[in-house]
CSV table of N, CA and C in Angstrom, one decimal:
chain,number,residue,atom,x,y,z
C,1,UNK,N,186.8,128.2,227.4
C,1,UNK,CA,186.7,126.8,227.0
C,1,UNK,C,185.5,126.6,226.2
C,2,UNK,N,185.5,125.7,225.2
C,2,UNK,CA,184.4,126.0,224.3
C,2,UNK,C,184.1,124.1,224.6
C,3,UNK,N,182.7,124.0,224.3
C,3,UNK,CA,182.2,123.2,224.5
C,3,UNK,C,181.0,122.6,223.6
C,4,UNK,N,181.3,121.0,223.6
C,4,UNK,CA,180.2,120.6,222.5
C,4,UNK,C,178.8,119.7,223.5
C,5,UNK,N,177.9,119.2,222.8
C,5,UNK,CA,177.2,118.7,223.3
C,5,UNK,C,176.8,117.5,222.3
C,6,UNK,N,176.3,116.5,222.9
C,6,UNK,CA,176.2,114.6,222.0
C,6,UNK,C,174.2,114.9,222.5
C,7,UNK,N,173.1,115.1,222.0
C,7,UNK,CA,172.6,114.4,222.0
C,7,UNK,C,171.6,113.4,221.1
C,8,UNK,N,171.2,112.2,222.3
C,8,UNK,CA,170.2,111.0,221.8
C,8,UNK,C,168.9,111.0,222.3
C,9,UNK,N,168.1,110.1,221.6
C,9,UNK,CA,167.1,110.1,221.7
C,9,UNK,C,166.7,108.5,221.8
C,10,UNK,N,166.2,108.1,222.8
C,10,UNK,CA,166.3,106.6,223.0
C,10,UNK,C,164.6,106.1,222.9
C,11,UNK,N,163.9,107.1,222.3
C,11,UNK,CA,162.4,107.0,222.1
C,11,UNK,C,161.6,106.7,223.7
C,12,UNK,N,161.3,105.5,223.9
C,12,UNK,CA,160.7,104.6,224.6
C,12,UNK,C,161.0,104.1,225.4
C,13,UNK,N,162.6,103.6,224.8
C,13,UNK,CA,163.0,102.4,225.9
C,13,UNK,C,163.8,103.4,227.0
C,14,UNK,N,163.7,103.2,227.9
C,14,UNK,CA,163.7,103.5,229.1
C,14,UNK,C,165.1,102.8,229.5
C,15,UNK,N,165.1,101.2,229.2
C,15,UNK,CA,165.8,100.5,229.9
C,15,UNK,C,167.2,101.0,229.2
C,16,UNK,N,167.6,100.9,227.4
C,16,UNK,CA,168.8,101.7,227.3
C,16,UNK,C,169.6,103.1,227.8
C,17,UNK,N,168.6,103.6,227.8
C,17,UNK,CA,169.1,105.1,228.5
C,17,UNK,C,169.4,105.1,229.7
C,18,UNK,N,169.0,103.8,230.7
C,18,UNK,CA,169.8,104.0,232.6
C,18,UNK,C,170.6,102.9,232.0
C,19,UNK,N,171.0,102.4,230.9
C,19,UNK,CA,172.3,101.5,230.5
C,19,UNK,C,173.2,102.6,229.9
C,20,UNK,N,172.6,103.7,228.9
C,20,UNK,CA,173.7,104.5,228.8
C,20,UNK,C,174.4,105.2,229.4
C,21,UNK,N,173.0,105.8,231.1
C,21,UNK,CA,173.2,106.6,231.7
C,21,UNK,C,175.0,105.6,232.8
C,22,UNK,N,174.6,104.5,232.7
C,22,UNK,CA,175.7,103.9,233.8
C,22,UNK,C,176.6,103.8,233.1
C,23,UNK,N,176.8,103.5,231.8
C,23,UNK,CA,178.3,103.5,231.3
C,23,UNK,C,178.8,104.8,230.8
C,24,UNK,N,178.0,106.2,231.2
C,24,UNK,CA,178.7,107.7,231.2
C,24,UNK,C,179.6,107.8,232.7
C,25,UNK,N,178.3,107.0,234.0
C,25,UNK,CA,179.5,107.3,234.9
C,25,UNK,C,180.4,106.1,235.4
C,26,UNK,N,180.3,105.2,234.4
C,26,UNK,CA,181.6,104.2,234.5
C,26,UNK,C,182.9,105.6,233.6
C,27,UNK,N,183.0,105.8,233.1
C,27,UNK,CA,183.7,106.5,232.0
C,27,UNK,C,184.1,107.8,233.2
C,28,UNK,N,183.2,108.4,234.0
C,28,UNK,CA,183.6,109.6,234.2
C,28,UNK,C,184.6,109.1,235.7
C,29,UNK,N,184.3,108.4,235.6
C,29,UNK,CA,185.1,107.4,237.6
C,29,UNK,C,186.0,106.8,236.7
C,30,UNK,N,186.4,106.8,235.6
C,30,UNK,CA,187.5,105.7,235.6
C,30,UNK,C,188.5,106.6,234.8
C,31,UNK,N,188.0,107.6,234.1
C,31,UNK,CA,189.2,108.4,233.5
C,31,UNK,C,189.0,109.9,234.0
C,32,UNK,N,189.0,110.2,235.2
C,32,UNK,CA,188.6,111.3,236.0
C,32,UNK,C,187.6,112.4,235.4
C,33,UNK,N,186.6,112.2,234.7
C,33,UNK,CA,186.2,113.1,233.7
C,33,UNK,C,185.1,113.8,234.3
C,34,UNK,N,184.9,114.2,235.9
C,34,UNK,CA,183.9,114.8,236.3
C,34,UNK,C,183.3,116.0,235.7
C,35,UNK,N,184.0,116.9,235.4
C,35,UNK,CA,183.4,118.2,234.9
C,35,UNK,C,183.5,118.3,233.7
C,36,UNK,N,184.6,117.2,232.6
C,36,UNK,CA,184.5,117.4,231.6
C,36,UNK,C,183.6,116.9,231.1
C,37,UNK,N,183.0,115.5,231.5
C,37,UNK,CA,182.0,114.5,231.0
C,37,UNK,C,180.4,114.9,232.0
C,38,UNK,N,179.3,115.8,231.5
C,38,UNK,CA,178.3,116.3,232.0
C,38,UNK,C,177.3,115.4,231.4
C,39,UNK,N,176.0,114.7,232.0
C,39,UNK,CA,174.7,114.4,231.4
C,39,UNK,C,173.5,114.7,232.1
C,40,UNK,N,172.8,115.1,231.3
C,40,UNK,CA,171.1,115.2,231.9
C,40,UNK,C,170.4,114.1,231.2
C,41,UNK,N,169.4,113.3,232.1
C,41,UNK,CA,168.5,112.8,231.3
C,41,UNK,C,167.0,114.3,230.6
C,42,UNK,N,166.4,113.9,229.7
C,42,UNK,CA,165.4,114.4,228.6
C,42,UNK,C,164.2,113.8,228.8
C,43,UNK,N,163.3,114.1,230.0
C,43,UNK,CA,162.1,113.5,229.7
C,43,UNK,C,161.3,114.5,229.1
C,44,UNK,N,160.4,114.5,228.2
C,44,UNK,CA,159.6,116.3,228.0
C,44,UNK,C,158.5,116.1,228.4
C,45,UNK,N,157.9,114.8,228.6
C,45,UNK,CA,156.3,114.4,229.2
C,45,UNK,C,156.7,114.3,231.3
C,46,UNK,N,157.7,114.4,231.4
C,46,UNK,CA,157.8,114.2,233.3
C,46,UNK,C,156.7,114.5,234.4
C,47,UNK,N,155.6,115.6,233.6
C,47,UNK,CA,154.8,115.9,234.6
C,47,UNK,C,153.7,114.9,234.5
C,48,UNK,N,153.4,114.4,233.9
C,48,UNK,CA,152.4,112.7,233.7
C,48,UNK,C,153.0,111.9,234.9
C,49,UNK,N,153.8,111.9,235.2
C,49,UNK,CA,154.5,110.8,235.9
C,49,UNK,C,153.8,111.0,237.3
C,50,UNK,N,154.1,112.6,237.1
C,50,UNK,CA,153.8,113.2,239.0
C,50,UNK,C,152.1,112.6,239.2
C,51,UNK,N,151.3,113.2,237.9
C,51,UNK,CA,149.7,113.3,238.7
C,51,UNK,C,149.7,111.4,239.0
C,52,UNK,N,150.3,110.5,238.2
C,52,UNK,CA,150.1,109.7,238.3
C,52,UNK,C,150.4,108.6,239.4
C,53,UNK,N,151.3,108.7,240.1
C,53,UNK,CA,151.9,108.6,241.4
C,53,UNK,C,150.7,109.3,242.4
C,54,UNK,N,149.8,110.0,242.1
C,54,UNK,CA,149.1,110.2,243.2
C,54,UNK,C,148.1,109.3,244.0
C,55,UNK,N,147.7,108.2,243.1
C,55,UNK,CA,147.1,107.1,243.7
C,55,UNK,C,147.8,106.5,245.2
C,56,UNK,N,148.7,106.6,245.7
C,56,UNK,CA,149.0,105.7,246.3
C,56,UNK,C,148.3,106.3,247.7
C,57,UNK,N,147.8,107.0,248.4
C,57,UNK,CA,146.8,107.0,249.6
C,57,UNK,C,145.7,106.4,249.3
C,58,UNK,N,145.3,105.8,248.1
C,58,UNK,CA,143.9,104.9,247.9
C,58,UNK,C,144.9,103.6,248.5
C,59,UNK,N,146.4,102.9,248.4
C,59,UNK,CA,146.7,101.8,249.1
C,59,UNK,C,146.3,101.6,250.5
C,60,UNK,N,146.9,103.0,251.4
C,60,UNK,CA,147.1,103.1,252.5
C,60,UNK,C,145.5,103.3,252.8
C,61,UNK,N,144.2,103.8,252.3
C,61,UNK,CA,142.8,103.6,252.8
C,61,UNK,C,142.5,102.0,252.5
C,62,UNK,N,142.8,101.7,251.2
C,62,UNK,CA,142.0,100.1,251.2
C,62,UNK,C,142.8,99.7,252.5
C,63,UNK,N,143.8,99.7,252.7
C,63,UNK,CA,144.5,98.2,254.1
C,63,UNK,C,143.8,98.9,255.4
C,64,UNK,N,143.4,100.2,255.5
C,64,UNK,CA,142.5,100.4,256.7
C,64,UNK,C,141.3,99.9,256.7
C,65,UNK,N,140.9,100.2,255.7
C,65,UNK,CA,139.1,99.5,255.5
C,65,UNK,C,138.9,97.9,256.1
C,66,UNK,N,140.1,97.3,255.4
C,66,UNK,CA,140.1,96.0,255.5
C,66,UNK,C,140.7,95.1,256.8
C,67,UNK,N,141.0,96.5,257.9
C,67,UNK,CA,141.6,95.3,259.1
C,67,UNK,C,141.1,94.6,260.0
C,68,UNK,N,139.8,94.9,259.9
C,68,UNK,CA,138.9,94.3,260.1
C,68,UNK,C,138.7,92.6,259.3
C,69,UNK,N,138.9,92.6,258.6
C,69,UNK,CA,139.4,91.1,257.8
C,69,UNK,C,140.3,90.6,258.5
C,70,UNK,N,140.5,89.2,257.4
C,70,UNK,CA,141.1,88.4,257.9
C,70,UNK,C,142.8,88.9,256.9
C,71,UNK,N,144.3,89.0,257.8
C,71,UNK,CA,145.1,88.9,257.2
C,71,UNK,C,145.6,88.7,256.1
C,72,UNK,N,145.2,87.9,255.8
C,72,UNK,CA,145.1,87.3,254.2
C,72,UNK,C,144.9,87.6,253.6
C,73,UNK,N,143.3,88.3,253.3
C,73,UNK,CA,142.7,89.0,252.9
C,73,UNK,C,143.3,90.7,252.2
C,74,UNK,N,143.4,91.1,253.7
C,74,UNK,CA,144.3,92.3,253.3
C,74,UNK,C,145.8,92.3,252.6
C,75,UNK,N,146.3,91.4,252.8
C,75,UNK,CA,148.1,91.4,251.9
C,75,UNK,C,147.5,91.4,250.6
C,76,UNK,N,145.8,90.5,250.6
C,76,UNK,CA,145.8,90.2,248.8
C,76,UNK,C,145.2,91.6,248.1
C,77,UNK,N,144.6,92.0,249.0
C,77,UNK,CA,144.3,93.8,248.7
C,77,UNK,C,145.0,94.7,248.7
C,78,UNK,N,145.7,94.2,249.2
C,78,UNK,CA,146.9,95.7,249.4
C,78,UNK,C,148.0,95.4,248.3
C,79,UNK,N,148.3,94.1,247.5
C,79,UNK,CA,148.8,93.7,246.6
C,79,UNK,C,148.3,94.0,245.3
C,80,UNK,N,146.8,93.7,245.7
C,80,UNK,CA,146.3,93.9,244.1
C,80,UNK,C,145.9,95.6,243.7
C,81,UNK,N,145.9,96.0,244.9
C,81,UNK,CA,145.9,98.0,244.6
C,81,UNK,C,147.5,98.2,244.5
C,82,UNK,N,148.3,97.9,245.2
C,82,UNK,CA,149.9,98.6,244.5
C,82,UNK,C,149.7,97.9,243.1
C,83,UNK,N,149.5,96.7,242.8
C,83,UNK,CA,149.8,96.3,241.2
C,83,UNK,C,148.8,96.9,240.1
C,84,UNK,N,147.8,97.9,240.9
C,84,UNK,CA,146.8,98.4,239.7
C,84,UNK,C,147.3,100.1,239.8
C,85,UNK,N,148.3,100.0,240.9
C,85,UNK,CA,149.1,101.6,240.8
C,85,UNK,C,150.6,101.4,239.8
C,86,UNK,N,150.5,100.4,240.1
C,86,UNK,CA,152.7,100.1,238.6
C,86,UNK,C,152.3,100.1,237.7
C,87,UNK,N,151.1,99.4,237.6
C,87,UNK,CA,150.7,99.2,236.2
C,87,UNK,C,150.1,100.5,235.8
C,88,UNK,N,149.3,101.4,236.4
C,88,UNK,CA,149.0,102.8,236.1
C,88,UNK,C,150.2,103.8,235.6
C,89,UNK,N,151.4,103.4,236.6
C,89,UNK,CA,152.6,104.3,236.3
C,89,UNK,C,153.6,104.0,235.4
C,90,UNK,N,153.4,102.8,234.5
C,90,UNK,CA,154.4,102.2,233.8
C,90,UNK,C,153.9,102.9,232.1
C,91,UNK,N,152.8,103.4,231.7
C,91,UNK,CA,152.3,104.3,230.5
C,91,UNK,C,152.9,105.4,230.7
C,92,UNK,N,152.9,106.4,231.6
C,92,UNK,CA,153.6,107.3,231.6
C,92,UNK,C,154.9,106.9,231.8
C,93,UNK,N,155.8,106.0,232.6
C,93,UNK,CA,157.3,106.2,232.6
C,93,UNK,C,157.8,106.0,231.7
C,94,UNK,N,156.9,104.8,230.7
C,94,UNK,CA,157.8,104.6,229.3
C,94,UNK,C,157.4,105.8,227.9
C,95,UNK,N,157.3,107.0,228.7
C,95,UNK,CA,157.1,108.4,227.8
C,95,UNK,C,158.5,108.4,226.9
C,96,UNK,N,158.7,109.4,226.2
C,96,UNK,CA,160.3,109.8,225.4
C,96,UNK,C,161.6,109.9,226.4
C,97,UNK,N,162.7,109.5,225.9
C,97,UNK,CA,163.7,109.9,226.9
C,97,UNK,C,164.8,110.3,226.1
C,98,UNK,N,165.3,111.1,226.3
C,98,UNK,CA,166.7,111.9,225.5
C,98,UNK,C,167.9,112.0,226.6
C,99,UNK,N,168.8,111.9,226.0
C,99,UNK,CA,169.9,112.4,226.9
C,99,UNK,C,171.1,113.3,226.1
C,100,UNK,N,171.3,114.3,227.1
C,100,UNK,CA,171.9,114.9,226.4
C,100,UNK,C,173.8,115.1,227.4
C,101,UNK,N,174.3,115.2,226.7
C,101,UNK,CA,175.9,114.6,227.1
C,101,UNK,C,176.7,116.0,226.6
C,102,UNK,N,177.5,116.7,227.5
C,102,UNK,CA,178.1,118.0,227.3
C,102,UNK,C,179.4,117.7,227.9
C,103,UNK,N,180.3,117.8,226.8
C,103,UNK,CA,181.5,117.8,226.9
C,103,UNK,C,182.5,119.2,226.7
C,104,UNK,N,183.2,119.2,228.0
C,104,UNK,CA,183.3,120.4,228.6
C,104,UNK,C,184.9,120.6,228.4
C,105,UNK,N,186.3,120.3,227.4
C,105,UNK,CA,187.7,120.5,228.0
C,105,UNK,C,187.8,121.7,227.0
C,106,UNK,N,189.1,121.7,227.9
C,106,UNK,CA,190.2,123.0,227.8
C,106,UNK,C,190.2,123.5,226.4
C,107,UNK,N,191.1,124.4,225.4
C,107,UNK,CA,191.6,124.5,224.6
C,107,UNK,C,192.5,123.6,224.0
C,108,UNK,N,193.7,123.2,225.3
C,108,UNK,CA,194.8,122.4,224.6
C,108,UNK,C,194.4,120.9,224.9
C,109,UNK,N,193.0,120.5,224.8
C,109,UNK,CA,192.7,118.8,225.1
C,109,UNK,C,191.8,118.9,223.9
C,110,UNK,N,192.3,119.2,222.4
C,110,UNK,CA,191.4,119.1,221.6
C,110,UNK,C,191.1,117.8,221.2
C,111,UNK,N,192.5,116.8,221.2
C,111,UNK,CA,192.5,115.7,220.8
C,111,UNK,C,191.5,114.7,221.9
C,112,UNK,N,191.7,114.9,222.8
C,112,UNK,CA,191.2,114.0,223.6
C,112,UNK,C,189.4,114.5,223.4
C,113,UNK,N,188.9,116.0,223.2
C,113,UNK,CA,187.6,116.4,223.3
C,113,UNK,C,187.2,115.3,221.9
C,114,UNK,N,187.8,115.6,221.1
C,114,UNK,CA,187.8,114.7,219.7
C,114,UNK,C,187.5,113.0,219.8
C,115,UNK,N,188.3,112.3,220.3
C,115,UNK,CA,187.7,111.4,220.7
C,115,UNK,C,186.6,110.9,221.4
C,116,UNK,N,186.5,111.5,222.6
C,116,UNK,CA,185.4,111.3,223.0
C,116,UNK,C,183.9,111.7,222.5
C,117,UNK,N,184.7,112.5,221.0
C,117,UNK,CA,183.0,112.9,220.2
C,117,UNK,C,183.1,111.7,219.4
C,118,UNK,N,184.1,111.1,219.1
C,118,UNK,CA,184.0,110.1,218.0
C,118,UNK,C,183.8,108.7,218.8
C,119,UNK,N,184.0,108.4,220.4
C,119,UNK,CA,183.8,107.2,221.3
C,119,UNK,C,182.2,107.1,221.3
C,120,UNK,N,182.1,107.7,222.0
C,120,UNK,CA,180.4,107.7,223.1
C,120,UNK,C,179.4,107.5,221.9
C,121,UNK,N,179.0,108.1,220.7
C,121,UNK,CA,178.0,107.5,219.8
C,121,UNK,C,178.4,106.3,219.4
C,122,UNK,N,179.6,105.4,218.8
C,122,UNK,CA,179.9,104.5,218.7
C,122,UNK,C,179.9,103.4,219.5
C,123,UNK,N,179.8,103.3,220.7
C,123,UNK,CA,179.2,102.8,221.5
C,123,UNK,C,178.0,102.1,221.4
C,124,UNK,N,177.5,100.5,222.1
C,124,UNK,CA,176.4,100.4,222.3
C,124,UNK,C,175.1,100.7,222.2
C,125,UNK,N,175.0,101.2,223.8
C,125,UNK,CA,173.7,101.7,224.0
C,125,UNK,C,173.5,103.0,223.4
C,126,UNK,N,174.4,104.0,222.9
C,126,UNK,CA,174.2,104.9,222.2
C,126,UNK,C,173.5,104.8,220.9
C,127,UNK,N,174.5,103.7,219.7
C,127,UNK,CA,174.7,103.2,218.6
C,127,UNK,C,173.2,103.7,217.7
C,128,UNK,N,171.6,103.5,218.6
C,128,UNK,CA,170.8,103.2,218.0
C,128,UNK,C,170.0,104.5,218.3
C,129,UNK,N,170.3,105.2,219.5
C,129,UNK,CA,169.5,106.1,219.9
C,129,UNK,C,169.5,107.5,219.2
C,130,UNK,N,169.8,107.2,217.6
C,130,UNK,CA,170.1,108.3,216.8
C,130,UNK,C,170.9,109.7,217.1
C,131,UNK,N,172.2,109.4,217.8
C,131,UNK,CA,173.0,110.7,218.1
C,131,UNK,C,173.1,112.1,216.8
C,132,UNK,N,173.1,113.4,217.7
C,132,UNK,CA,173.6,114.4,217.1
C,132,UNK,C,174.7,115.0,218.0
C,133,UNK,N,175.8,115.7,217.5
C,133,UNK,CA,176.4,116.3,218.0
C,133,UNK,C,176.6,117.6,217.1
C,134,UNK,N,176.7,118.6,218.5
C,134,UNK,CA,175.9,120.2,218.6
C,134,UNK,C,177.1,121.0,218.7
C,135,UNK,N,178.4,121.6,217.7
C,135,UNK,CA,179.7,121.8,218.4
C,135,UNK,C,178.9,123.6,218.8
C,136,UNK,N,180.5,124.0,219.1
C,136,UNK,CA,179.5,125.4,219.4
C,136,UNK,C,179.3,126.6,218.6
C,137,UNK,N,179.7,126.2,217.4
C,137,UNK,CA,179.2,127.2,216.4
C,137,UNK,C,178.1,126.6,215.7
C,138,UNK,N,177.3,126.0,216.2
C,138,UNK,CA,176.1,125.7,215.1
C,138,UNK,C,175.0,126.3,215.5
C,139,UNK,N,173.8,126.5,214.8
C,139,UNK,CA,172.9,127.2,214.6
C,139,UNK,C,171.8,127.1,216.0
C,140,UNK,N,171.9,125.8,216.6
C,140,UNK,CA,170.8,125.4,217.9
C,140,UNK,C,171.8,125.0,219.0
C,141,UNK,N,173.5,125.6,219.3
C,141,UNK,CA,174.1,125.5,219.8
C,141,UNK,C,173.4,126.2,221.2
C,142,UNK,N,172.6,127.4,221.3
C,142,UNK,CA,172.3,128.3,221.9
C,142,UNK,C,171.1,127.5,222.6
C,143,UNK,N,170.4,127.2,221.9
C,143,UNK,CA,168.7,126.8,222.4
C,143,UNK,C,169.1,125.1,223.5
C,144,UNK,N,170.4,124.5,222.9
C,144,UNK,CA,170.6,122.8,223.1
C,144,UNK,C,171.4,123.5,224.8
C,145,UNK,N,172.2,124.8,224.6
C,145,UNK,CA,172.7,125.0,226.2
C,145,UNK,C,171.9,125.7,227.1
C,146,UNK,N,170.9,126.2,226.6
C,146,UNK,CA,169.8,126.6,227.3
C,146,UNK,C,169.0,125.7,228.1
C,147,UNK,N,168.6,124.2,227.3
C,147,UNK,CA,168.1,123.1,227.6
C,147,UNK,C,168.9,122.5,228.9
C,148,UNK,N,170.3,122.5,228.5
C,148,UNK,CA,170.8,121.9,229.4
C,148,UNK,C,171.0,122.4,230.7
C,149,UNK,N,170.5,123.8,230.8
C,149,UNK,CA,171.1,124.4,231.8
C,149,UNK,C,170.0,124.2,232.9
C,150,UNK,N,168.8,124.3,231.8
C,150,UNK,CA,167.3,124.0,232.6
C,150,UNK,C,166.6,122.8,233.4
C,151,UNK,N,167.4,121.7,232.6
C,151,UNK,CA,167.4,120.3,233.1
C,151,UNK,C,167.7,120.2,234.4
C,152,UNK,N,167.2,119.2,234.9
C,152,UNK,CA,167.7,119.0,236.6
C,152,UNK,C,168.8,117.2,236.2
């Protein structure tokens, strides 16, 4: 069974790519397409995300320091350290995002494989995210299944 792959590149925004990501598994739940219809998200910067997430035991020491206070006190401290940790983690989340979409049928579902290479970039949230599609005799057909295989 030979197989192509769709992908996009949604730069920045973050917010289209978990809009594209929900209308691949509206699509795969409504026209049974589990194994035919595959996606990974594409972060290449993900390890930023981790060191940066490590702030959060400075929350859990500031609200010890402070029980000694007055209640009030501490909700407004322990409010204003988680919102100086989102805001720390929101530079790194809005890093690059790609998605890459591998369409998987038979030999005799050419027509339907066909469609669904000519649906999904026409689409919306796709529309802007600059699609390529990778069949499997092209030149980076090799390196684009390698990627995918690596992805979590």
């Amino acid at each position: 069974m030979a197989h192509s792959y769709i992908r996009f590149d949604f730069g920045t925004d973050e917010e289209k790519a978990q809009q594209a990501r929900h209308k691949l598994d509206g699509w795969r739940q409504a026209f049974r397409l589990d194994k035919k219809l595959q996606y990974k998200l594409d972060r290449p910067d993900s390890a930023g995300v981790e060191t940066v997430s490590k702030p959060e035991p400075d929350v859990k020491a500031a609200t010890e320091k402070s029980k000694g206070k007055a209640t009030e006190k501490t909700k407004g401290q322990a409010a204003s350290v988680k919102s100086s940790v989102s805001a720390a983690e929101k530079p790194a989340a809005n890093g690059r995002v790609g998605l890459l979409v591998r369409l998987y049928f038979s030999s005799h579902e050419k027509l339907s494989e066909q469609r669904w290479l000519d649906r999904i970039p026409s689409e919306e949230p796709f529309k802007s995210a600059s699609p390529k599609v990778i069949h499997h005799g092209d030149a980076e057909f090799e390196t684009t299944d390698k990627q995918f295989e690596t992805l979590v």
